PDB file of C-alpha atoms and ligand atoms in Angstrom:
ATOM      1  CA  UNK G  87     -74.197  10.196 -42.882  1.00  0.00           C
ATOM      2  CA  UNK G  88     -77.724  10.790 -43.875  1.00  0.00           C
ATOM      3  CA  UNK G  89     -78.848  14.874 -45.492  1.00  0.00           C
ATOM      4  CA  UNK G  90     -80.183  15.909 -42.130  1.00  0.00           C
ATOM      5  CA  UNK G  91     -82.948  18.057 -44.007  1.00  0.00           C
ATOM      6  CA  UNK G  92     -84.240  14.845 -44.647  1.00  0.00           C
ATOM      7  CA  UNK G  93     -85.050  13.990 -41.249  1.00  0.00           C
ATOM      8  CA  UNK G  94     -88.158  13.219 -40.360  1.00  0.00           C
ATOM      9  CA  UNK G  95     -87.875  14.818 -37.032  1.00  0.00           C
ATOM     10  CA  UNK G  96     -86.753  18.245 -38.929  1.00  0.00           C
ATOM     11  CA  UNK G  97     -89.511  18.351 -41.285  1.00  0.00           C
ATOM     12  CA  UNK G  98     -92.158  17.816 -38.841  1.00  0.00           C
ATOM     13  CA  UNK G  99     -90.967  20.557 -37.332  1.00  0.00           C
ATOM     14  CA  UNK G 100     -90.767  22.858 -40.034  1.00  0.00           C
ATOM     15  CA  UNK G 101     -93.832  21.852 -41.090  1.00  0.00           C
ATOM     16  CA  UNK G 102     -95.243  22.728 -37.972  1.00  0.00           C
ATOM     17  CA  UNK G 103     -93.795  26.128 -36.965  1.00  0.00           C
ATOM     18  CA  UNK G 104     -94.910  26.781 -40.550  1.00  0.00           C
ATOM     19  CA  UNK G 105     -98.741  26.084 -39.811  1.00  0.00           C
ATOM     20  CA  UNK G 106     -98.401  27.706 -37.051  1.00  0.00           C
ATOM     21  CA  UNK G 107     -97.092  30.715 -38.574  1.00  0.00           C
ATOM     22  CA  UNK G 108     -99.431  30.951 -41.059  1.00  0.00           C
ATOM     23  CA  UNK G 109    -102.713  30.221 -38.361  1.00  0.00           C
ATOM     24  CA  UNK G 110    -101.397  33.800 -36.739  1.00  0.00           C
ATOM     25  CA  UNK G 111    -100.096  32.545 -33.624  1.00  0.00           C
ATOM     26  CA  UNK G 112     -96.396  33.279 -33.939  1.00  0.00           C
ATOM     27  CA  UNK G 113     -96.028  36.643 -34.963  1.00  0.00           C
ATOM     28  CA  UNK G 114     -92.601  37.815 -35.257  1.00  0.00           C
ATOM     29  CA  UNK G 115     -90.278  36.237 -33.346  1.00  0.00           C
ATOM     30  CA  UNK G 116     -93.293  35.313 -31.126  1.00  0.00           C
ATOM     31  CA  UNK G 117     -93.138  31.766 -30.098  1.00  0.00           C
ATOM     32  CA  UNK G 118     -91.266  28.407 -29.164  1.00  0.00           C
ATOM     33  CA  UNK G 119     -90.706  24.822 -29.514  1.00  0.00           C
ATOM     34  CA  UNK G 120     -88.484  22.346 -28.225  1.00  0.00           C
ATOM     35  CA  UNK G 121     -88.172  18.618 -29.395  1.00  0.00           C
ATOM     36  CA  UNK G 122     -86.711  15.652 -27.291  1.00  0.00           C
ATOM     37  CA  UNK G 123     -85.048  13.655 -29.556  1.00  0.00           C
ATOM     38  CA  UNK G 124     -83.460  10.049 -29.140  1.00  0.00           C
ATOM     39  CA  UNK G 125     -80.071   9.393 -30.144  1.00  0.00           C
ATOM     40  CA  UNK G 126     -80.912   6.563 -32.492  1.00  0.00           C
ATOM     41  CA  UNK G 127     -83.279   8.762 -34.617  1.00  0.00           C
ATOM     42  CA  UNK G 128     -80.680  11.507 -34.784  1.00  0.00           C
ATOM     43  CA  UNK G 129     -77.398   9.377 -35.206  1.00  0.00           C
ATOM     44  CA  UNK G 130     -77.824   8.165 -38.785  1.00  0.00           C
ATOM     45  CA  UNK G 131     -77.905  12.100 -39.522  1.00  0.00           C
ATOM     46  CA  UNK G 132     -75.523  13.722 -37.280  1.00  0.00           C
ATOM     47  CA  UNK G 133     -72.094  12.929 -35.593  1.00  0.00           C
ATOM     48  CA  UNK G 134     -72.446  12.964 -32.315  1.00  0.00           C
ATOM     49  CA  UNK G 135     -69.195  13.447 -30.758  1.00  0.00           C
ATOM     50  CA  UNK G 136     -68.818  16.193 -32.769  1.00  0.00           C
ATOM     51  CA  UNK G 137     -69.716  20.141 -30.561  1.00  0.00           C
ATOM     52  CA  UNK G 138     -69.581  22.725 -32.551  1.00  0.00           C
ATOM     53  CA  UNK G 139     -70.071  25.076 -29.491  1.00  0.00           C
ATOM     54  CA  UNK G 140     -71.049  25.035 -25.693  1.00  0.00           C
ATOM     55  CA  UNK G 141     -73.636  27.314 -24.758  1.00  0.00           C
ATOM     56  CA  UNK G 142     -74.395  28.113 -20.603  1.00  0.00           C
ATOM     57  CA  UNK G 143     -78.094  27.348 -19.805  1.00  0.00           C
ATOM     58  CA  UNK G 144     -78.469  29.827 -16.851  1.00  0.00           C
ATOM     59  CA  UNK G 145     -79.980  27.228 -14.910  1.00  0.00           C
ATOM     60  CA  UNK G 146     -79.135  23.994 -13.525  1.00  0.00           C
ATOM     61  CA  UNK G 147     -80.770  20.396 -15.883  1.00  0.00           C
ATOM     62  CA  UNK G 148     -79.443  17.639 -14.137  1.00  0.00           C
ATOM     63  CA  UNK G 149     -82.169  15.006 -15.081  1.00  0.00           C
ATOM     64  CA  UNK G 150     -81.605  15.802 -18.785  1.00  0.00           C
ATOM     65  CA  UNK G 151     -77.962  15.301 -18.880  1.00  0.00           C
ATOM     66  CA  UNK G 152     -77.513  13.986 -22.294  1.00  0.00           C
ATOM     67  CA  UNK G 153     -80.829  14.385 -23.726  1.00  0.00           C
ATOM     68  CA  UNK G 154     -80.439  15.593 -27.183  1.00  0.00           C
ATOM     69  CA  UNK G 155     -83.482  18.425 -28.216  1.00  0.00           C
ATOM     70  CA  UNK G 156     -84.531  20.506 -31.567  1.00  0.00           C
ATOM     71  CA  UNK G 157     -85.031  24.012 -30.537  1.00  0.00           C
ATOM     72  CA  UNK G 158     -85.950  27.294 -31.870  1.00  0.00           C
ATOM     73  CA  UNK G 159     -83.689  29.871 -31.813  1.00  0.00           C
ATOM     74  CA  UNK G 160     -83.822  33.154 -29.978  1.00  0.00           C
ATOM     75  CA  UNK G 161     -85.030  36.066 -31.709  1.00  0.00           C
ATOM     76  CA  UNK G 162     -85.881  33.799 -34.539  1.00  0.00           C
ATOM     77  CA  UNK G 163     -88.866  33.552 -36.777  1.00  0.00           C
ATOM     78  CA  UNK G 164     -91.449  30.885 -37.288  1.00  0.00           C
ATOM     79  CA  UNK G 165     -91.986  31.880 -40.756  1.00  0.00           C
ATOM     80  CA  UNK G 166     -88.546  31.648 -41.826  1.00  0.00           C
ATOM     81  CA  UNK G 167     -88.148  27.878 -40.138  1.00  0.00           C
ATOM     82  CA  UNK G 168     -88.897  26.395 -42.993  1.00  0.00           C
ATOM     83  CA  UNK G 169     -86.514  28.166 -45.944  1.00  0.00           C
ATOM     84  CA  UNK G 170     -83.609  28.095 -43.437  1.00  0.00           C
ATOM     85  CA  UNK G 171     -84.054  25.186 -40.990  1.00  0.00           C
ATOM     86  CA  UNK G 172     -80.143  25.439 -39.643  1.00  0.00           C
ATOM     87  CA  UNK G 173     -80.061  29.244 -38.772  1.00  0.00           C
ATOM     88  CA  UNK G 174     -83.277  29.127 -37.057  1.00  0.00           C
ATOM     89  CA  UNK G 175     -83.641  25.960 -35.208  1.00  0.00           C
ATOM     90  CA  UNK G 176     -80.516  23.863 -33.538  1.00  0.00           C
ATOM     91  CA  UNK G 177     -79.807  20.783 -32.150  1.00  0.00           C
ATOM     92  CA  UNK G 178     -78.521  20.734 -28.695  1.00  0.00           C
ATOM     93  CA  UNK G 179     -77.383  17.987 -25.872  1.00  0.00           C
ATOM     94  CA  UNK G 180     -77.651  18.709 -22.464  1.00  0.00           C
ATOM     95  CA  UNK G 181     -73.871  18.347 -21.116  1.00  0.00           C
ATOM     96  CA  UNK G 182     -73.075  15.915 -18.273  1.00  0.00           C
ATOM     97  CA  UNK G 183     -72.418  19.303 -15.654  1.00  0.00           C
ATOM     98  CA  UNK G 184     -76.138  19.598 -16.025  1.00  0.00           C
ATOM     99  CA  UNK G 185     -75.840  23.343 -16.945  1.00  0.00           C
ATOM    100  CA  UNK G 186     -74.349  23.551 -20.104  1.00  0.00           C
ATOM    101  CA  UNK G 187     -76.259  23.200 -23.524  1.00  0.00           C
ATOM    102  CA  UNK G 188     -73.582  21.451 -26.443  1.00  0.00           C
ATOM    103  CA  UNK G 189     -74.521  22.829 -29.702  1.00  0.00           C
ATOM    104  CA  UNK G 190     -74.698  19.842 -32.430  1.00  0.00           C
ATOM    105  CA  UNK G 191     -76.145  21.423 -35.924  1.00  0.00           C
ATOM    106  CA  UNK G 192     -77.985  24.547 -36.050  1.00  0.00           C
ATOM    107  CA  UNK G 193     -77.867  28.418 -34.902  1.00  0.00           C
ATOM    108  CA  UNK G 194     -75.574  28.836 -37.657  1.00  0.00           C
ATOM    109  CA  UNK G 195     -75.211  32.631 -37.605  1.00  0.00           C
ATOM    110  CA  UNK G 196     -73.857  32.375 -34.154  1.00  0.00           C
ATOM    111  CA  UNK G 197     -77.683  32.285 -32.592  1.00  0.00           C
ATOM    112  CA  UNK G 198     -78.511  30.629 -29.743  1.00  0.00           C
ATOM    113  CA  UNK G 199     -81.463  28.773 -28.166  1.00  0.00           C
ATOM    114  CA  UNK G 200     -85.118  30.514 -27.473  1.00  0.00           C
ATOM    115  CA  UNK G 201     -84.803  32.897 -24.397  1.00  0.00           C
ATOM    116  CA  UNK G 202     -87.739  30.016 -22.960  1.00  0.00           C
ATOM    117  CA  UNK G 203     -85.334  27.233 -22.569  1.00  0.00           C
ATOM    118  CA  UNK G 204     -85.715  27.579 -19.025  1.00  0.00           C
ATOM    119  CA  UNK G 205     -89.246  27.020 -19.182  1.00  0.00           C
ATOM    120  CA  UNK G 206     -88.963  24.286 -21.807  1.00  0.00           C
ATOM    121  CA  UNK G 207     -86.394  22.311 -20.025  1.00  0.00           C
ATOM    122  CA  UNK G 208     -88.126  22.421 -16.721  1.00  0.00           C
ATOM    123  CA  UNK G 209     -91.324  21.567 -18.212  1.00  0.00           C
ATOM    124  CA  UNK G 210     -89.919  18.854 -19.949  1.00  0.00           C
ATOM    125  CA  UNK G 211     -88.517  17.199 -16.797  1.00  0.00           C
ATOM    126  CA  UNK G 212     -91.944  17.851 -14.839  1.00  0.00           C
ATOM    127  CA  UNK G 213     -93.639  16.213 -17.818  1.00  0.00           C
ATOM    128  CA  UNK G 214     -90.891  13.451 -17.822  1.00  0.00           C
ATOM    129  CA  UNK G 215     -91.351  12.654 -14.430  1.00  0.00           C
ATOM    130  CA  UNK G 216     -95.121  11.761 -14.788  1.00  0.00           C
ATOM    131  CA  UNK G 217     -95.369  11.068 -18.527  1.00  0.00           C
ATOM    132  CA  UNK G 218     -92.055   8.332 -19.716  1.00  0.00           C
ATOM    133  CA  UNK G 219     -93.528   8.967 -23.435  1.00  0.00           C
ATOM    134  CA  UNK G 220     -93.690  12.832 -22.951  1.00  0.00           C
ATOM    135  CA  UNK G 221     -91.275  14.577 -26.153  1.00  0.00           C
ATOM    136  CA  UNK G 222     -93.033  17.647 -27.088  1.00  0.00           C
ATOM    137  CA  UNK G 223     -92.837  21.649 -25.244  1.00  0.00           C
ATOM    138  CA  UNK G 224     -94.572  24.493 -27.512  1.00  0.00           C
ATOM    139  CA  UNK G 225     -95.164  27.845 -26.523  1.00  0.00           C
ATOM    140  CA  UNK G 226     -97.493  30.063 -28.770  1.00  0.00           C
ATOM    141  CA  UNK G 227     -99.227  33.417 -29.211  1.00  0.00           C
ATOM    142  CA  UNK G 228    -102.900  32.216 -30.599  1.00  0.00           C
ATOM    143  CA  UNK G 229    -105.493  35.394 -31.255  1.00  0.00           C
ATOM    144  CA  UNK G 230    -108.370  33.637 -29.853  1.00  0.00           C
ATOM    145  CA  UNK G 231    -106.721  32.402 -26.134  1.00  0.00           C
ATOM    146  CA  UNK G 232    -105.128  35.358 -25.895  1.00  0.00           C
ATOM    147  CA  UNK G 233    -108.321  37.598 -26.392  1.00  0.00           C
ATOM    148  CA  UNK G 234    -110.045  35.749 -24.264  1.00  0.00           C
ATOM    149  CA  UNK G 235    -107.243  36.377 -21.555  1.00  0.00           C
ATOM    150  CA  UNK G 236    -108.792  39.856 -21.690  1.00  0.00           C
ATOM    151  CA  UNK G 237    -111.998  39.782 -21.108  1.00  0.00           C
ATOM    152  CA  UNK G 238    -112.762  35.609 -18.949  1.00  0.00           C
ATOM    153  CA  UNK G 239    -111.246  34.862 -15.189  1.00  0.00           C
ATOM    154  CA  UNK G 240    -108.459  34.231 -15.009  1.00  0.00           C
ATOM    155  CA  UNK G 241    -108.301  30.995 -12.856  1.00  0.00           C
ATOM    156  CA  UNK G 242    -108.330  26.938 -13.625  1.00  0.00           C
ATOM    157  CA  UNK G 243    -111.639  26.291 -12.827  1.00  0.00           C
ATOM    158  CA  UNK G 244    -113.858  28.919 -14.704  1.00  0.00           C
ATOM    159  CA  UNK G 245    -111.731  29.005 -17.658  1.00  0.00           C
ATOM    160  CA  UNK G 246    -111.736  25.402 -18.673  1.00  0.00           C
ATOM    161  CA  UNK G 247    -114.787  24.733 -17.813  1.00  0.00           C
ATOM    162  CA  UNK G 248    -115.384  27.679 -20.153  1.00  0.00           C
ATOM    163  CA  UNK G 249    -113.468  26.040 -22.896  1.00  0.00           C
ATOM    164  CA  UNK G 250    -114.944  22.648 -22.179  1.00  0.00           C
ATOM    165  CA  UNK G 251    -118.629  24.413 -22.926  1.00  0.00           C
ATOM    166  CA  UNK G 252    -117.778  25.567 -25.966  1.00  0.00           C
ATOM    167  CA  UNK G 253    -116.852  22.624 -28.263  1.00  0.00           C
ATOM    168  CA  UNK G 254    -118.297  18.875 -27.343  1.00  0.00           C
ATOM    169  CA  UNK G 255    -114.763  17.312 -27.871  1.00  0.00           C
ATOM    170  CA  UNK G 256    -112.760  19.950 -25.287  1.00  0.00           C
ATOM    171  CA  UNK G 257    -113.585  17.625 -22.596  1.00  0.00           C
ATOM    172  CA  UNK G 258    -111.852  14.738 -24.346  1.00  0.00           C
ATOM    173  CA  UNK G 259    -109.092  16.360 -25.428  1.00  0.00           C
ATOM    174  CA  UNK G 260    -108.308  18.204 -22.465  1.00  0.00           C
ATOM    175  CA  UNK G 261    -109.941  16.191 -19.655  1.00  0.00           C
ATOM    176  CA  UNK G 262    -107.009  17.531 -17.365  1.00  0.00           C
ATOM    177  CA  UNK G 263    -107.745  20.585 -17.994  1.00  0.00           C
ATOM    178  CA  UNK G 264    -106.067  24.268 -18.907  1.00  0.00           C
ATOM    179  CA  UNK G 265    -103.245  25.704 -16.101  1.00  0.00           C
ATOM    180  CA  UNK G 266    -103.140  29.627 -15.189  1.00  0.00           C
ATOM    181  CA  UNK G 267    -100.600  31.645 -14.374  1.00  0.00           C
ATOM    182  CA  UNK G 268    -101.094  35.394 -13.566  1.00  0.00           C
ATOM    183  CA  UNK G 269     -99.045  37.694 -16.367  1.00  0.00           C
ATOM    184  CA  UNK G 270     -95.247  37.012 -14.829  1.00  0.00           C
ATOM    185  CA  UNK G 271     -92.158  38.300 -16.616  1.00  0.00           C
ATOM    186  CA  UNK G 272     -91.286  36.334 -19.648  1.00  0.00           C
ATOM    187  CA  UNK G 273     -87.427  34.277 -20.247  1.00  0.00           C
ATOM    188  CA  UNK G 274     -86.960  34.248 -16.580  1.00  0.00           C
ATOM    189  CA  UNK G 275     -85.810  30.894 -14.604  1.00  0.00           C
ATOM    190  CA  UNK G 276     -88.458  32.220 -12.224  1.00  0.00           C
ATOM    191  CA  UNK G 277     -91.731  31.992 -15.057  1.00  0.00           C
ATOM    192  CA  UNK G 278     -89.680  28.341 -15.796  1.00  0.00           C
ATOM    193  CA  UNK G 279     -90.453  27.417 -12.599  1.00  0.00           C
ATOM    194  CA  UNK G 280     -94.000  28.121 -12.065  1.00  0.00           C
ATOM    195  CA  UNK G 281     -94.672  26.684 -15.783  1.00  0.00           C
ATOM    196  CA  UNK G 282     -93.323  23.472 -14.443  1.00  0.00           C
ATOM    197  CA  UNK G 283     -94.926  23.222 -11.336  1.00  0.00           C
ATOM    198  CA  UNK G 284     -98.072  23.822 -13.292  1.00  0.00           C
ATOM    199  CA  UNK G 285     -97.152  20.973 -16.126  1.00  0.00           C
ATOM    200  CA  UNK G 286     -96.855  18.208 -13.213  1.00  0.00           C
ATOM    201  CA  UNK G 287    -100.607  18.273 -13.215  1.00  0.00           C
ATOM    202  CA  UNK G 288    -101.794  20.151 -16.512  1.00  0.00           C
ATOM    203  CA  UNK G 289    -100.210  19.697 -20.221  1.00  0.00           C
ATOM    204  CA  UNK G 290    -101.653  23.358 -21.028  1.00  0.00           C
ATOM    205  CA  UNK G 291    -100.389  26.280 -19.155  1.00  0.00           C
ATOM    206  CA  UNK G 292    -101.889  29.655 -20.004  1.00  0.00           C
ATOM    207  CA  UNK G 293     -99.280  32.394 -19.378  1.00  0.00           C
ATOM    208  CA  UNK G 294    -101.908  35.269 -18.651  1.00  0.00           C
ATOM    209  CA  UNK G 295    -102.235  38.287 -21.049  1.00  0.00           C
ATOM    210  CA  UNK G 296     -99.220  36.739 -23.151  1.00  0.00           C
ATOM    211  CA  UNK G 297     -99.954  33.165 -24.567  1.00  0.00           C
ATOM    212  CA  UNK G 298    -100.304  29.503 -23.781  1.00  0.00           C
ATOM    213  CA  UNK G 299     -97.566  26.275 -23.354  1.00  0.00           C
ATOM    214  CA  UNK G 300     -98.777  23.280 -24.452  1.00  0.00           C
ATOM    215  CA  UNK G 301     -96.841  19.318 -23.536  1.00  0.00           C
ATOM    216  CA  UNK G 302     -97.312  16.232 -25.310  1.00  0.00           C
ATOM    217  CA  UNK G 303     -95.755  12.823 -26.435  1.00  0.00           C
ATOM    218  CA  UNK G 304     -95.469  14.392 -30.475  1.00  0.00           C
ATOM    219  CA  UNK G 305     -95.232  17.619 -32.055  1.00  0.00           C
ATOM    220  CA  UNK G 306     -98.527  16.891 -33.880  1.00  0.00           C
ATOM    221  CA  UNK G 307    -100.578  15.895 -30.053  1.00  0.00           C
ATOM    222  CA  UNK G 308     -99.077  18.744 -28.898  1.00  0.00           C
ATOM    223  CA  UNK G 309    -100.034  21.327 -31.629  1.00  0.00           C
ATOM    224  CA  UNK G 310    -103.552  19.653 -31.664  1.00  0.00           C
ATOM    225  CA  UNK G 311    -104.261  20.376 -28.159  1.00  0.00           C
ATOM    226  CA  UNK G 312    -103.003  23.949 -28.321  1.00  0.00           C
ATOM    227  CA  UNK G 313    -105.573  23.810 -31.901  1.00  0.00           C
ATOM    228  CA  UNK G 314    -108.497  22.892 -29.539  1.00  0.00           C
ATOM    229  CA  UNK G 315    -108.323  25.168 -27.158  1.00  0.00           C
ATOM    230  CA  UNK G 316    -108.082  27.921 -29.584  1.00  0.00           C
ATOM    231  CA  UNK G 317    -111.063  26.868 -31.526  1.00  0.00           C
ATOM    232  CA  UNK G 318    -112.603  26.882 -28.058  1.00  0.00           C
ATOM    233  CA  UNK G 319    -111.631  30.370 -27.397  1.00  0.00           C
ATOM    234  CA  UNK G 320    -112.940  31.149 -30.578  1.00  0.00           C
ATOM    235  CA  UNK G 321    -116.072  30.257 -30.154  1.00  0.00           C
ATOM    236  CA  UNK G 322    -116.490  32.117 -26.791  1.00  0.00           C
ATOM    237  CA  UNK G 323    -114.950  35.328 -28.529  1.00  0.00           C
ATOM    238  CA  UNK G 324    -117.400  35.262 -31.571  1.00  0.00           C
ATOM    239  CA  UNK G 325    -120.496  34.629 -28.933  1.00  0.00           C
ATOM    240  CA  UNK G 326    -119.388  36.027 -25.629  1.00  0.00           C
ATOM    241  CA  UNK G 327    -121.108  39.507 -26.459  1.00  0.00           C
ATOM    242  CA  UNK G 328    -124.551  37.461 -27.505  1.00  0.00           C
ATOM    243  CA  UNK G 329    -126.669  36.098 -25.237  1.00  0.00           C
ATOM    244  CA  UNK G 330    -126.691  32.684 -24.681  1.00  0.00           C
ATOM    245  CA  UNK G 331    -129.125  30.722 -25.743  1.00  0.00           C
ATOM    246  CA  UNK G 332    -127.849  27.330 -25.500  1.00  0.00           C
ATOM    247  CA  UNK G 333    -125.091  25.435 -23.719  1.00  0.00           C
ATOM    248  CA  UNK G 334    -123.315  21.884 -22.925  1.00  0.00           C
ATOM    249  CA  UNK G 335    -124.285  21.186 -19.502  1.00  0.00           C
ATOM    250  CA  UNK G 336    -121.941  19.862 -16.846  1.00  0.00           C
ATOM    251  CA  UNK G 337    -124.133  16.361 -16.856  1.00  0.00           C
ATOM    252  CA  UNK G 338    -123.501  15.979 -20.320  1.00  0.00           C
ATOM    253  CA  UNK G 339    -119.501  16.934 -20.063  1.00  0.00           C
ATOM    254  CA  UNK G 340    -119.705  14.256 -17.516  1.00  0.00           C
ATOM    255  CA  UNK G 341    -121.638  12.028 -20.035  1.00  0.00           C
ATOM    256  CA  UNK G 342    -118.784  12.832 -22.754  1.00  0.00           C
ATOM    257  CA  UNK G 343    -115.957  11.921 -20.243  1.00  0.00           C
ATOM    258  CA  UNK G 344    -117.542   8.948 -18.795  1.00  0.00           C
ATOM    259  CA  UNK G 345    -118.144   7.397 -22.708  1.00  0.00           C
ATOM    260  CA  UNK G 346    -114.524   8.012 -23.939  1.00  0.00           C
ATOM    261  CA  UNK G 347    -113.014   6.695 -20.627  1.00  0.00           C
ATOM    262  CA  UNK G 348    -110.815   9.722 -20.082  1.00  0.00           C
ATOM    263  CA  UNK G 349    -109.657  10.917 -16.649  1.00  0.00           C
ATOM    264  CA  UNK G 350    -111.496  14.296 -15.638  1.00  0.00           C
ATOM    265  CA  UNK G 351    -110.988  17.152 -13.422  1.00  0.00           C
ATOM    266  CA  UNK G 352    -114.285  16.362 -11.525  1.00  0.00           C
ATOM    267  CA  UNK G 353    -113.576  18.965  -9.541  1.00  0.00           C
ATOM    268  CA  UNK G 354    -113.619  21.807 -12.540  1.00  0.00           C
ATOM    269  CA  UNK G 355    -117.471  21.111 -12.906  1.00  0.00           C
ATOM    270  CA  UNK G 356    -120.566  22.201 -10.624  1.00  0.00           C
ATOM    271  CA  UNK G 357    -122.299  19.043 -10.232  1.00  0.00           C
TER     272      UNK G 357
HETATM  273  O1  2HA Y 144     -89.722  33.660 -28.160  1.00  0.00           O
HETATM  274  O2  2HA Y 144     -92.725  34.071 -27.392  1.00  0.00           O
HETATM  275  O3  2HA Y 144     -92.219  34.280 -24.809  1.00  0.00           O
HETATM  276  C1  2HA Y 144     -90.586  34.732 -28.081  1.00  0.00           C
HETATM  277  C2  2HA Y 144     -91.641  34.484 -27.077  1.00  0.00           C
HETATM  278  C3  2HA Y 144     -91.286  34.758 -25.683  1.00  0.00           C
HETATM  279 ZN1   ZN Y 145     -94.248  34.227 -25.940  1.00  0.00          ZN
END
């Protein structure tokens, strides 16, 4: 067997909850990520047929049975990730009941999985189901979207197009556009659900007044469209109490889309 901190699916991830961690997103135990993993990039590292505990999800997975994912643990720390990899991540396959999680490597001070594994796993199988390539689920705190929570609507519509204004490549990036939910309560199966429904149309999800879920084929797409939107939100926090002068207009978003051949929410702009 190969070190397992010599993964390249480990490191990523350290590496990213790192950055992510030090950008001010994931305070405290603020935060989550989990990683679909295939079973030929983890077997050279890990025996597979060997549990080292079973773990009840709460909910029921049935789609996933035996899909292997790298998860943060709950009540664990993005900034610690990276000095202690195996007490704050873990390894987990979904068991063939559909409702059990099989603990592989990881958690190894007894922890468990993030309290959002309900919203991870059923965003991951909403993703799945229109996206074969899809991997990647990452919840995050980031100071900018969050502000902006505060003080913009609340709905799809306004607060892309919003975003979209505020940096030329949002509409590229992001051409489906950023999901809303209204503030719901957080680690329930019931916030899993609405997350998911949401993530069969958008791979952003704002979770109102508390942070934003972001869905993508690779933990680096993934982080980078959670990036954008924060540099969008940004921008409209550092000029939102100026007047404007200047803005992209809807014709040229169109323009932008159109160019780069990417698949728009027509319907999110006033022409
Ligand atoms: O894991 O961010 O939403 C801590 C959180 C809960
Ligand atoms: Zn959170």
């Amino acid at each position: 067997m190969k070190d397992i901190l010599t993964a390249p699916f480990l490191n990523e991830m350290m590496q990213t909850t790192a950055n992510m961690y030090r950008l001010g997103w994931d305070e405290r135990n603020g935060g989550n990520i989990s990683y679909l993993l295939e079973e030929t990039e983890v077997s050279p590292y890990l025996d597979l047929s060997h549990v080292l505990r079973t773990l009840p999800l709460g909910f029921h997975a049935p789609s996933l049975e035996g899909r292997l994912f790298l998860v943060t643990g709950t009540g664990k720390y993005f900034k610690n990730v990276e000095k202690d990899p195996e007490t704050n991540l873990g390894i987990i396959r979904i068991a063939k009941d559909g409702q059990t999680a099989e603990l592989l490597w990881g958690y190894q001070d007894g922890g468990k999985f993030t309290s959002e594994l309900p919203a991870h796993l059923m965003s991951h199988m909403a993703r799945l189901s229109v996206d074969p390539q899809h991997r990647v689920v990452m919840h995050s705190h980031p100071t900018y979207t969050l502000a902006m929570n505060y003080v913009h609507k609340l709905n799809e519509k306004e607060l892309t197009h919003t975003l979209w204004e505020m940096c030329t490549e949002c509409i590229v990036v992001f051409p489906d556009g950023v999901g809303v939910l209204p503030w719901m309560l957080c680690g329930t199966n019931e916030i899993g659900e609405a997350t998911a429904k949401k993530m069969k149309e958008f791979r952003l999800v704002i979770w109102g007044m508390h942070g934003i879920y972001g869905a993508g084929k690779s933990l680096d797409e993934t982080f980078g469209l959670i990036e954008t939107v924060e540099k969008a939100a940004q921008i409209y926090m550092l000029t939102a109490h100026l007047p404007r002068m200047n803005t992209i207009k809807d014709e040229q978003l169109k323009q932008l889309a159109e160019f780069f051949g990417v698949s728009y929410r027509k319907d999110f702009l006033n022409l």
